[in-house]
Coordinates of C-alpha atoms in Angstrom, one line a residue:
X240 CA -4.1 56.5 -19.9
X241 CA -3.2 54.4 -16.3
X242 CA -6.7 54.6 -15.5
X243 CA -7.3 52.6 -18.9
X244 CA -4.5 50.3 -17.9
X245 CA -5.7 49.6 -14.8
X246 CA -8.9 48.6 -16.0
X247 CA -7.5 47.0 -18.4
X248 CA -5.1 44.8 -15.6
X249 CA -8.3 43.9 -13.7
X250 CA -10.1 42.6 -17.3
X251 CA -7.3 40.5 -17.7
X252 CA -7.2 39.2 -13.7
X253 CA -10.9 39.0 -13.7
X254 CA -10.8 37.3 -17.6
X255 CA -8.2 34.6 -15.9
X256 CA -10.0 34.3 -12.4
X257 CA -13.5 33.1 -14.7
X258 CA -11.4 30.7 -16.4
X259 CA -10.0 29.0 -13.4
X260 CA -13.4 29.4 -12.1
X261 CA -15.2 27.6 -14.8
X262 CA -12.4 25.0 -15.6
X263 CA -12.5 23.9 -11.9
X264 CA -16.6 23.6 -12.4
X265 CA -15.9 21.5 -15.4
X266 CA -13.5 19.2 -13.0
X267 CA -16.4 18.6 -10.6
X268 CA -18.9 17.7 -13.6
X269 CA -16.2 15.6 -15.0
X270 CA -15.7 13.8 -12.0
X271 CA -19.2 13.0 -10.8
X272 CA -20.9 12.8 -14.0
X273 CA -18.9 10.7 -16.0
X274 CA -16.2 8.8 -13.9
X275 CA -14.7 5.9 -15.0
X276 CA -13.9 4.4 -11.2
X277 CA -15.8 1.8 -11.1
X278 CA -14.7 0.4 -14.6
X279 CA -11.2 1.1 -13.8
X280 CA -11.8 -0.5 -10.7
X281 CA -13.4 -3.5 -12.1
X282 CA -10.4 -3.9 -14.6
X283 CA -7.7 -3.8 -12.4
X284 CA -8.9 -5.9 -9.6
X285 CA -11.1 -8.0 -10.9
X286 CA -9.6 -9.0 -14.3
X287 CA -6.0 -8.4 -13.5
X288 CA -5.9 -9.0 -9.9
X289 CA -3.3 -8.3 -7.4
X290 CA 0.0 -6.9 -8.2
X291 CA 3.1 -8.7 -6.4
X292 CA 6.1 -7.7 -8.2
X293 CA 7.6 -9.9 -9.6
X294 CA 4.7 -11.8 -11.4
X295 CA 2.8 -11.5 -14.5
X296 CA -0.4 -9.9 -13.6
X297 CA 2.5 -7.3 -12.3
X298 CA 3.2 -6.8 -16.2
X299 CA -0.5 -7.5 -16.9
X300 CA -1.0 -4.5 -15.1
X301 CA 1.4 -2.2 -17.3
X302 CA 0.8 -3.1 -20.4
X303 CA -2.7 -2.5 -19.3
X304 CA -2.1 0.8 -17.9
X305 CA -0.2 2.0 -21.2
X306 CA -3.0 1.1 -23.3
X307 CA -5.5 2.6 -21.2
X308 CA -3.2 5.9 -21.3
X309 CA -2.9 6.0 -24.9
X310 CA -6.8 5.1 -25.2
X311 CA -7.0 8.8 -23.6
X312 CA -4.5 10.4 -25.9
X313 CA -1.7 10.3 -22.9
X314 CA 1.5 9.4 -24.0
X315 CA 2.8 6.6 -21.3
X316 CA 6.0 3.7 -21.3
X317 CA 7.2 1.0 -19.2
X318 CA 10.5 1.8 -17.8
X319 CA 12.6 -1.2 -16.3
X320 CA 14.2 0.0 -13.0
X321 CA 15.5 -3.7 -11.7
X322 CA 15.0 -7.0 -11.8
X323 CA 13.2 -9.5 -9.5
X324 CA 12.3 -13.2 -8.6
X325 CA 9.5 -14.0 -10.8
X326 CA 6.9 -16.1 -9.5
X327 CA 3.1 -17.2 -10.2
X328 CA 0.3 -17.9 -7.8
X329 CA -1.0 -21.3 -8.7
X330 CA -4.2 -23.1 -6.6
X331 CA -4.1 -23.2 -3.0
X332 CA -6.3 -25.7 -1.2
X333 CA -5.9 -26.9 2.2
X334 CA -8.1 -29.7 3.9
X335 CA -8.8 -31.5 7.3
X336 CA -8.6 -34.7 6.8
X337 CA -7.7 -36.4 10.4
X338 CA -9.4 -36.7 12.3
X339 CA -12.3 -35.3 9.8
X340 CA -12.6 -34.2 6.5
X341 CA -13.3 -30.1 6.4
X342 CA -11.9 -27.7 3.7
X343 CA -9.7 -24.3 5.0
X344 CA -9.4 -21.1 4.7
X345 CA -5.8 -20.8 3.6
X346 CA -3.3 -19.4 0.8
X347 CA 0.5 -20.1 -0.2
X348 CA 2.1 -16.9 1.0
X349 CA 3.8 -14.9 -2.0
X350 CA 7.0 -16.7 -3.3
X351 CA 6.1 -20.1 -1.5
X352 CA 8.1 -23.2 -3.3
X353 CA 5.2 -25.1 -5.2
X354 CA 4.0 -28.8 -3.8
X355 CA 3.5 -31.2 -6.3
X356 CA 0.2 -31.2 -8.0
X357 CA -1.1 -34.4 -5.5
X358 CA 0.3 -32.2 -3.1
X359 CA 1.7 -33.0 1.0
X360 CA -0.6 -35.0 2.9
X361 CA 1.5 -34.8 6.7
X362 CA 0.2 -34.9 10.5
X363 CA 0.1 -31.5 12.4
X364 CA 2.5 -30.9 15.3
X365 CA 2.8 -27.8 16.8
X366 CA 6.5 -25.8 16.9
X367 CA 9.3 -28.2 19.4
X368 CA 9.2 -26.7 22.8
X369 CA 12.8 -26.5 23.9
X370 CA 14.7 -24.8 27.3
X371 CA 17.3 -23.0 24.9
X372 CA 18.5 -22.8 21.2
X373 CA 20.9 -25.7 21.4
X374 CA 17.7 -27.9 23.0
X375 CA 15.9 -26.5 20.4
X376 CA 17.8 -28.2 17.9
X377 CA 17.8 -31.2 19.4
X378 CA 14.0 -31.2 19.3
X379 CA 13.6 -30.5 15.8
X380 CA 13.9 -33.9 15.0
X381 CA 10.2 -34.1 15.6
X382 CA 9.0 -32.0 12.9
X383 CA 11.0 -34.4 10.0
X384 CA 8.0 -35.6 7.5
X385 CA 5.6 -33.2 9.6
X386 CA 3.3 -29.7 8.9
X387 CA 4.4 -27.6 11.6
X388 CA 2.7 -24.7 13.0
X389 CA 4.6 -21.7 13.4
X390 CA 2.3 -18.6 15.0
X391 CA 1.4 -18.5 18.4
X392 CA -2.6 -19.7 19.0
X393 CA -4.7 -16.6 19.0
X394 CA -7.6 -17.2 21.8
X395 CA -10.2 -15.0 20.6
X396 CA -10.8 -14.3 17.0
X397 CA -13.2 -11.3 18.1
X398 CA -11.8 -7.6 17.2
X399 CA -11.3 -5.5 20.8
X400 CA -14.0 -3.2 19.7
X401 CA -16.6 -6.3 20.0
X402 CA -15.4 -7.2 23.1
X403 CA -15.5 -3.8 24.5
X404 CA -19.2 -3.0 22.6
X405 CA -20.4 -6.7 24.5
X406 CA -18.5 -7.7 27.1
X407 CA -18.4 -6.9 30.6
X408 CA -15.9 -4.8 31.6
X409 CA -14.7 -7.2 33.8
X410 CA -14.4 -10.2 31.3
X411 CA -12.8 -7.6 28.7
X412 CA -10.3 -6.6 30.6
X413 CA -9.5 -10.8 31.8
X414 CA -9.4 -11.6 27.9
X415 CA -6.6 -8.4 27.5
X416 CA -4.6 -10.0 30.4
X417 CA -4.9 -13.7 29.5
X418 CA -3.8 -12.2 25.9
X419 CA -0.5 -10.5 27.4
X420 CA 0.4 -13.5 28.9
X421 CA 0.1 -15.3 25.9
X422 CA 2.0 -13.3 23.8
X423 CA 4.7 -13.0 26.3
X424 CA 4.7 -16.7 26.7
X425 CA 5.0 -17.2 22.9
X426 CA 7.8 -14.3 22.8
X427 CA 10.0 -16.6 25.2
X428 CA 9.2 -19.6 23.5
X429 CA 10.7 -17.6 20.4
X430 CA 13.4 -16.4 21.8
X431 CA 14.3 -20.3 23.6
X432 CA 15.0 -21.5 19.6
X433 CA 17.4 -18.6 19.1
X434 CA 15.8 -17.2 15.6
X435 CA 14.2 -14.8 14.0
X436 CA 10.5 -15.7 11.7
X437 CA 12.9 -16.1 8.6
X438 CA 15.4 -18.2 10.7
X439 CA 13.1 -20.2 12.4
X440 CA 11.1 -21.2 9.0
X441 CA 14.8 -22.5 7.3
X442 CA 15.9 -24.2 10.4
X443 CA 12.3 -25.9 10.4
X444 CA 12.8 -26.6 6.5
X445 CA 16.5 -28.0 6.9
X446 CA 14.8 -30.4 10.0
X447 CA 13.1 -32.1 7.2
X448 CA 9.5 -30.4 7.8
X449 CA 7.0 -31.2 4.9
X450 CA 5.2 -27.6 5.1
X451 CA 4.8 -24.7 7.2
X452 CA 1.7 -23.0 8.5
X453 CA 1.7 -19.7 9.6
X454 CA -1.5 -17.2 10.4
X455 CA -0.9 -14.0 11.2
X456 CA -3.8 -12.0 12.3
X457 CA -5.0 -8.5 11.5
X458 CA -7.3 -8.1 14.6
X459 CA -10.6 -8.0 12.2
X460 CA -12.9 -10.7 11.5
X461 CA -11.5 -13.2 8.7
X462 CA -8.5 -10.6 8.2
X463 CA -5.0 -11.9 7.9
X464 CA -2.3 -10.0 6.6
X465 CA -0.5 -12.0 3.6
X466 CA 3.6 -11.6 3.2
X467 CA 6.2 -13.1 1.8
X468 CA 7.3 -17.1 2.4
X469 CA 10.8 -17.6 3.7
X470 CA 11.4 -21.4 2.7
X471 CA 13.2 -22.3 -0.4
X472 CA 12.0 -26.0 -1.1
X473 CA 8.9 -26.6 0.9
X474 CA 5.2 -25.0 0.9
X475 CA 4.5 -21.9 3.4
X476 CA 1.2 -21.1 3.5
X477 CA -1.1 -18.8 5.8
X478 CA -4.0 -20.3 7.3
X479 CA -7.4 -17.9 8.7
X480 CA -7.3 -17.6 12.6
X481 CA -10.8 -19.7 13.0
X482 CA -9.1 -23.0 11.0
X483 CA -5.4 -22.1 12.2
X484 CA -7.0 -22.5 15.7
X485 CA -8.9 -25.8 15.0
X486 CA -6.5 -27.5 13.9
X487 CA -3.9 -26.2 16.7
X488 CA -6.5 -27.2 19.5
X489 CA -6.5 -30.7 17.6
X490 CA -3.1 -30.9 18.0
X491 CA -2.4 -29.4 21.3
X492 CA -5.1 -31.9 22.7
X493 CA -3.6 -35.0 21.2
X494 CA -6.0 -35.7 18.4
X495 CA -3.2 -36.2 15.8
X496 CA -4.7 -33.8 13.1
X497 CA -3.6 -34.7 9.6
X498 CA -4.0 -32.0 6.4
X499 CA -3.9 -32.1 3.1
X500 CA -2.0 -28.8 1.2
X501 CA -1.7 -28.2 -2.7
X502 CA 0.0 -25.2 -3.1
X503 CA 0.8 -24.7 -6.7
X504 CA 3.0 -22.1 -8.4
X505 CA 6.0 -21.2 -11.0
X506 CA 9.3 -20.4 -10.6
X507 CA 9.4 -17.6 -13.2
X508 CA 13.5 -17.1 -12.9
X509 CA 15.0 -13.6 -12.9
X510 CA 12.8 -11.1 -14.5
X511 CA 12.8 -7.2 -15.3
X512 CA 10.6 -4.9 -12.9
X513 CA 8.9 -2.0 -14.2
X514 CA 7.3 1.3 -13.5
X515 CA 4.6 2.8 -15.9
X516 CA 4.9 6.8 -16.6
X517 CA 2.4 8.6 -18.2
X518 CA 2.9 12.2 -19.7
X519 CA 1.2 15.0 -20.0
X520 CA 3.5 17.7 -22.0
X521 CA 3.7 21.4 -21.1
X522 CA 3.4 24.3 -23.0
X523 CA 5.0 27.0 -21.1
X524 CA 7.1 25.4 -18.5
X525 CA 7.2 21.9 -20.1
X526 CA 10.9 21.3 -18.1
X527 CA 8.9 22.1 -15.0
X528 CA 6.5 18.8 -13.5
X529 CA 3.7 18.4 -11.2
X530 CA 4.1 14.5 -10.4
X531 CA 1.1 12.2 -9.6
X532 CA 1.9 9.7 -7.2
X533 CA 0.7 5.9 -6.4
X534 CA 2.2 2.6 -6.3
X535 CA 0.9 0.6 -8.5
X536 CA 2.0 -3.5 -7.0
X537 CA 0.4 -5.0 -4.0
X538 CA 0.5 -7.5 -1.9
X539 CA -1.2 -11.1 -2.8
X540 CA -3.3 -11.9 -0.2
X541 CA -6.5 -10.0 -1.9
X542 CA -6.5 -8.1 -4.8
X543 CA -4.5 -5.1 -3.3
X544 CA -7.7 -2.7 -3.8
X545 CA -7.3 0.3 -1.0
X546 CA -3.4 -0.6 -1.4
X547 CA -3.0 0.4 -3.7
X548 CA -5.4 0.1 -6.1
X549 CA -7.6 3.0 -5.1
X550 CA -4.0 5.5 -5.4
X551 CA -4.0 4.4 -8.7
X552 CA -7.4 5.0 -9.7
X553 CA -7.1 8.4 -8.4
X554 CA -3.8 9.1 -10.1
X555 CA -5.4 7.7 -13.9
X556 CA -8.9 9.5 -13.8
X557 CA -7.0 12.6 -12.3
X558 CA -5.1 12.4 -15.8
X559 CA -8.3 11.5 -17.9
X560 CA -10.0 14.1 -16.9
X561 CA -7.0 16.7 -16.7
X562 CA -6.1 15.7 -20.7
X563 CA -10.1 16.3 -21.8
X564 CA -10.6 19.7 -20.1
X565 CA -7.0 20.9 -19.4
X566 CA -4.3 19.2 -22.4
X567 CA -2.1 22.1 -23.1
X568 CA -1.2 22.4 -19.1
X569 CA 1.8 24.9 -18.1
X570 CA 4.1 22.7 -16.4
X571 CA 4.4 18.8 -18.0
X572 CA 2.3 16.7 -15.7
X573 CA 3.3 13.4 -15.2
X574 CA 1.8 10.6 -13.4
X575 CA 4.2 8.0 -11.9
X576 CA 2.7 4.3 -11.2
X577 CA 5.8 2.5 -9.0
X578 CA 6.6 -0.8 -8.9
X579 CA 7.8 -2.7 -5.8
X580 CA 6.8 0.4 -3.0
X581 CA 6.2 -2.7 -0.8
X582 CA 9.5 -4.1 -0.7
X583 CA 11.0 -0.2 -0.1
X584 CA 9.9 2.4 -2.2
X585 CA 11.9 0.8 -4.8
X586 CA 10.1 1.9 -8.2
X587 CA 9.9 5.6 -7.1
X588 CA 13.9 5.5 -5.1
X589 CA 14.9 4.3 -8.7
X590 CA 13.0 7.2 -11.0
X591 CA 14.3 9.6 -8.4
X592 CA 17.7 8.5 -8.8
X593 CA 17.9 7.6 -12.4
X594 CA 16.1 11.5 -13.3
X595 CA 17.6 14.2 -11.5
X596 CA 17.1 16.6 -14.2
X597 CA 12.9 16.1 -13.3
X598 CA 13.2 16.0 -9.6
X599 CA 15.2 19.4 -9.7
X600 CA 12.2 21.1 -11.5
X601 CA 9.5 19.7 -9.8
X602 CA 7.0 22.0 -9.0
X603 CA 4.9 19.2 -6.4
X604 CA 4.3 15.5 -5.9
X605 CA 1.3 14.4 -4.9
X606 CA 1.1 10.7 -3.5
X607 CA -2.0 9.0 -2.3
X608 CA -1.9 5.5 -0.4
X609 CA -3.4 4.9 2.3
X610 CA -6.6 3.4 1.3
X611 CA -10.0 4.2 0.3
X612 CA -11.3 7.3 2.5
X613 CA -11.7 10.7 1.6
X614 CA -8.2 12.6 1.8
X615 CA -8.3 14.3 5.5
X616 CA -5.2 15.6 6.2
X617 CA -1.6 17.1 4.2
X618 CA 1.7 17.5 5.9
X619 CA 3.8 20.1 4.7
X620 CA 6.8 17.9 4.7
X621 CA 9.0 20.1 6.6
X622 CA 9.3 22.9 3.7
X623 CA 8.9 25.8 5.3
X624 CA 6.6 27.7 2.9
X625 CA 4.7 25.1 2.0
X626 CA 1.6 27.1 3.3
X627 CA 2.2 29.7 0.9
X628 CA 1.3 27.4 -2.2
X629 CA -0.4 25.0 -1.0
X630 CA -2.6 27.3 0.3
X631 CA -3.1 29.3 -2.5
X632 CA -3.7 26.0 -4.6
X633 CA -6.6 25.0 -2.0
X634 CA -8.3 28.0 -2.4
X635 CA -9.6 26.6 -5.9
X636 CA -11.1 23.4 -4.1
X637 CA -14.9 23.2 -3.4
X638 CA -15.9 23.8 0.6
X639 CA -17.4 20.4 1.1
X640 CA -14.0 18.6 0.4
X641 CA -11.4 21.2 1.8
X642 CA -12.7 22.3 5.0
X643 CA -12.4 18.5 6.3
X644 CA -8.8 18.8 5.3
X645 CA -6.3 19.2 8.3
X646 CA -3.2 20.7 7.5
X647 CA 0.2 20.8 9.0
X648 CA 2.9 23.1 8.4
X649 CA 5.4 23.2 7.8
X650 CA 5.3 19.2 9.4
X651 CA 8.2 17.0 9.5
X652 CA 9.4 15.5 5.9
X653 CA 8.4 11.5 5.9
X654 CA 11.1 9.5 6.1
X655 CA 9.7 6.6 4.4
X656 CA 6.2 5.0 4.2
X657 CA 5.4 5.8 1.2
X658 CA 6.8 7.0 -2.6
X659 CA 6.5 10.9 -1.8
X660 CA 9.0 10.5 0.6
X661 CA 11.5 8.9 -2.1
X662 CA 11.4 12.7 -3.6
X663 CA 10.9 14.3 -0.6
X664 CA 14.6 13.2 0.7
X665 CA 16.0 14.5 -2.5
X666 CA 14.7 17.8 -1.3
X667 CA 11.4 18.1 -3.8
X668 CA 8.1 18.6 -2.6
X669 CA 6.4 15.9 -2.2
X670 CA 3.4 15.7 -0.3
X671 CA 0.8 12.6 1.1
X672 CA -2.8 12.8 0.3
X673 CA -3.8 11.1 3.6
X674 CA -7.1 9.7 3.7
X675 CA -9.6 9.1 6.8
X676 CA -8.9 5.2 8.0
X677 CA -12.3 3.0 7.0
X678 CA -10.4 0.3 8.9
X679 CA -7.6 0.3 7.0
X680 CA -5.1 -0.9 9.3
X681 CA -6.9 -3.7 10.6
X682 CA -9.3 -4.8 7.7
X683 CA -7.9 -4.4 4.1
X684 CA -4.4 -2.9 4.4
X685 CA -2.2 -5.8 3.4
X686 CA -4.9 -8.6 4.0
X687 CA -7.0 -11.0 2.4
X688 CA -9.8 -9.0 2.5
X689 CA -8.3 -6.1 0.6
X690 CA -10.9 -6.7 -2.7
X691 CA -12.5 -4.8 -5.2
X692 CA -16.5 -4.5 -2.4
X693 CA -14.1 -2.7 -0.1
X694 CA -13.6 0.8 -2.1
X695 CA -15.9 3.7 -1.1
X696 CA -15.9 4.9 -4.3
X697 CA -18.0 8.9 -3.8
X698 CA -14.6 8.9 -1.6
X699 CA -12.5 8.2 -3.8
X700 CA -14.3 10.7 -6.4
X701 CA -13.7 13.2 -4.0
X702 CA -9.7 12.5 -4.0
X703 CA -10.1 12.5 -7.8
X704 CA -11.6 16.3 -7.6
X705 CA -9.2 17.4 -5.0
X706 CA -6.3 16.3 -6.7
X707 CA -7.2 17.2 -10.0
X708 CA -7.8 21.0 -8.9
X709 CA -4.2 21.1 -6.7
X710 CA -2.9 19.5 -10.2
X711 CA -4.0 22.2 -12.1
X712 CA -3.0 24.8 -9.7
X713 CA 0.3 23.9 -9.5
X714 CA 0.6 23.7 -13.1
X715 CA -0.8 27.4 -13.7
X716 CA 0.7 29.2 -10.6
X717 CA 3.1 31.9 -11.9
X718 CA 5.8 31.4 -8.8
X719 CA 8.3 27.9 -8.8
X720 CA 7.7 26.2 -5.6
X721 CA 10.0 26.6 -2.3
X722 CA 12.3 24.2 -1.5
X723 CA 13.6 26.0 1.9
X724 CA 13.4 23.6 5.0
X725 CA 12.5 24.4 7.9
X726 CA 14.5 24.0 11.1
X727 CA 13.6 20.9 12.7
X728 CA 12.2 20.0 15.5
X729 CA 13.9 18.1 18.1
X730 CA 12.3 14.1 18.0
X731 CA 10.4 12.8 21.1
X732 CA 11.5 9.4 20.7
X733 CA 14.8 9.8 20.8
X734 CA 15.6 13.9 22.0
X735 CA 17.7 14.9 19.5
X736 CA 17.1 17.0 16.6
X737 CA 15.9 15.3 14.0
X738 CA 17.8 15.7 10.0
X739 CA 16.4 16.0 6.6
X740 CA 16.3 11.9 5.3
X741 CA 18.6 11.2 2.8
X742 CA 18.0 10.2 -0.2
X743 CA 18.3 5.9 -1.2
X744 CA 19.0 4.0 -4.1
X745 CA 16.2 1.5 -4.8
X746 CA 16.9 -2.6 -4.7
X747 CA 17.8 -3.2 -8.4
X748 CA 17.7 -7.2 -7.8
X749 CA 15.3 -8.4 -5.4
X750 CA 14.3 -12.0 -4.0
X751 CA 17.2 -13.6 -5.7
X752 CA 19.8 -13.4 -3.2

């Protein structure tokens, strides 16, 4: 009779291990034989564009996400967690024309006060030199009726990796020095007007400037990184380093450049700010989640592709594909596209706060934001047997994606950067898919080159597969997850030990204050 039983135990392991076996082969096929990236992609970032909270492709980008949910059978809502300035993007154009006509490379940056539609036709003059703040003020009288321009001149608009693959070692190393000095000079010339960026650009609109031109460089070729505008009634825009420093040599040598700016947008008012949810239900342990993870706004300055646009194409085909070969999962699966991560985790610090009941059964979050590049390293996040499950959960994933995975445990729990950490510091597991760099830092994360051509998209079918299986491991493993931390190590920067991040509220109304 046990040796019946027994056999009878290993039909029933061996019965489940073919199951998991084949399931995770239909994931693969799934994934690489009928993806729908690259019409997601196309959707999102070419039709609807980026995603600055705030606006309406923003709630373009819901709605659209809803429908696209319920398209696949998945369940999915809106849920309002604040409110926030509403703004539109209108035309930006920005000409030469003193002393000749060329057309720039510019954009208003996000929340800029429109121009009219003839727009500001002023002379250039570079920011008042003064010998302290109160000289400073005296010398803003020169910028009344005037574009001013507010970053320091960059000197070379080559990358350090051309330099170092071109130049001579010599002349590399002069260009690195000539740079410190000029940043050092512009940090004193800074701190002579006594303000901050935000300070300087009121006290420059309260002087009576007509616009203000900024351009801050990402260190790539025709990269700039695109924010937010600080003025309240005139133009800010950001202008490419190649024309920022044409028309900056024009002024600094006398030649009395004059430009042209239309910079046209709406002042939408107060409006509500979303995140989307889309559910799977469990059968099991529906009160139980796995959470998918990705902010789903952007900055302006492209069309917030590899941030985060790729996250959220990851996070939706992961759920396509999970509710056609896997809709009656264990645990409720549900995958959680954040508004406003940009301006501080906001979307995902309000879910975590406004649903405790969810975050005290999650099972695992799984976040992915950091661009386009195959996922190549997890962090345990501090839990100290997060090896035990995660591991077991890897053991499912093919050998050509895992084995250029580096893992770390049990890590150090993020204390910000991105939405895992929002559930993190309310002591779930959360944990950052973090993917290899394709430039990120310098080339598409938070620039104007951060478009639809930049996605690597075999990479990103990758992170669909990997996160898919993890997804469907958590969601079938028989054991609840750890929450037990680890003792912590003590922090370089500072010596001491370092604590567990506590949890934050989100900002419920933003840009309005």
């Amino acid at each position: 009779m046990k040796y019946k039983l027994l056999l009878f135990c290993f039909f029933l392991v061996s019965m489940a291990g073919t199951a998991q076996d084949q399931l995770v082969d239909n994931i693969i096929k799934e994934a690489n034989e009928n993806s729908k990236l690259e019409e997601l992609g196309h959707e999102l970032m070419d039709v609807i564009g980026p995603r600055l909270v705030g606006t309406p492709q923003m709630d373009n980008a819901h709605n659209w996400a809803v429908k696209k949910y319920e398209s696949w059978g998945i369940a999915a809502e809106k849920q309002q967690w604040g409110t926030w300035k509403g703004w539109e993007r209108g035309v930006t154009h920005v000409d030469l024309v003193e002393p000749r006509v060329q057309s720039l490379q510019a954009r208003q940056l996000a929340w800029s006060p429109s121009t009219k539609k003839k727009g500001v036709i002023a002379e250039v003059v570079l920011l008042p030199e003064a010998s302290d703040s109160l000289d400073f003020v005296k010398n803003l009288a020169a910028v009344k009726g005037k574009i001013v321009l507010a970053s320091m001149y960059q000197a070379t608009g080559r990358p350090d990796e051309n330099w170092e693959e071109w130049a001579t070692e010599e002349s590399f190393q002069k260009m690195k020095d000539q740079r410190e000095e000029q940043e050092q000079a512009w940090e004193e010339k800074m701190e002579k007007t006594g303000h901050n960026n935000k300070s300087l650009h009121l006290a420059l609109e309260k002087a009576g400037a007509a616009a203000i031109v900024t351009s801050y460089w990402s260190r790539g070729f025709g990269a700039n990184k695109i924010f937010g505008a600080y003025t309240e009634n005139i133009p800010t825009v950001d202008m490419n380093l190649e024309d920022y420093g044409l028309v900056y040599r024009l002024a600094e040598y006398g030649d009395i450049p004059k430009l042209r700016i239309v910079a046209e947008s709406k002042d939408l008012g107060e409006v509500p700010a979303f995140n989307t949810i889309a559910r799977i239900e469990g059968t099991e342990k529906p009160e139980e989640y796995v959470i998918l993870s990705a902010h789903f706004d952007s900055w302006d300055g492209g069309t917030g592709a590899t941030d985060n646009g790729t996250g959220t194409l990851v996070m939706m085909e992961t759920m396509r594909i999970l509710k056609k070969l896997y809709p009656n999962p264990k645990r409720t699966i549900i995958a959680g596209h954040w508004g406003s991560e940009e301006q501080g985790l906001n979307g995902s610090r309000a879910f975590v706060k406004d649903n405790p009941g969810i975050v005290e059964n999650v099972q695992a979050v799984f976040n992915q934001d950091n661009g386009t590049g195959r996922v190549a390293r997890i962090n345990g996040q501090g839990f100290l047997h997060s090896y035990d499950y995660l591991g077991r959960w890897m053991e499912a994933v093919p050998d050509e994606i895992k084995y250029d995975i580096e893992t770390t445990f049990p890590g150090t729990p993020s204390g910000g950067g991105s939405d895992h950490s929002s559930f993190v510091a309310a002591g779930a597991p959360g944990f950052m898919l973090s993917s290899l760099s394709w430039n990120y830092w310098n080339y598409t994360w938070h620039t104007n080159l951060d478009t639809y051509d930049k996605i690597v998209f075999d990479d990103v079918r990758s992170n669909v597969i990997l996160t898919a299986i993890l997804t469907y491991m958590a969601s079938e493993d028989p054991e609840t997850t750890s929450r037990e931390q680890s003792v912590l190590p003590v922090s370089r920067r500072t010596g001491e030990q370092m604590t567990w991040p506590e949890p934050q509220d989100a900002t419920r109304r933003g840009g309005l204050d």
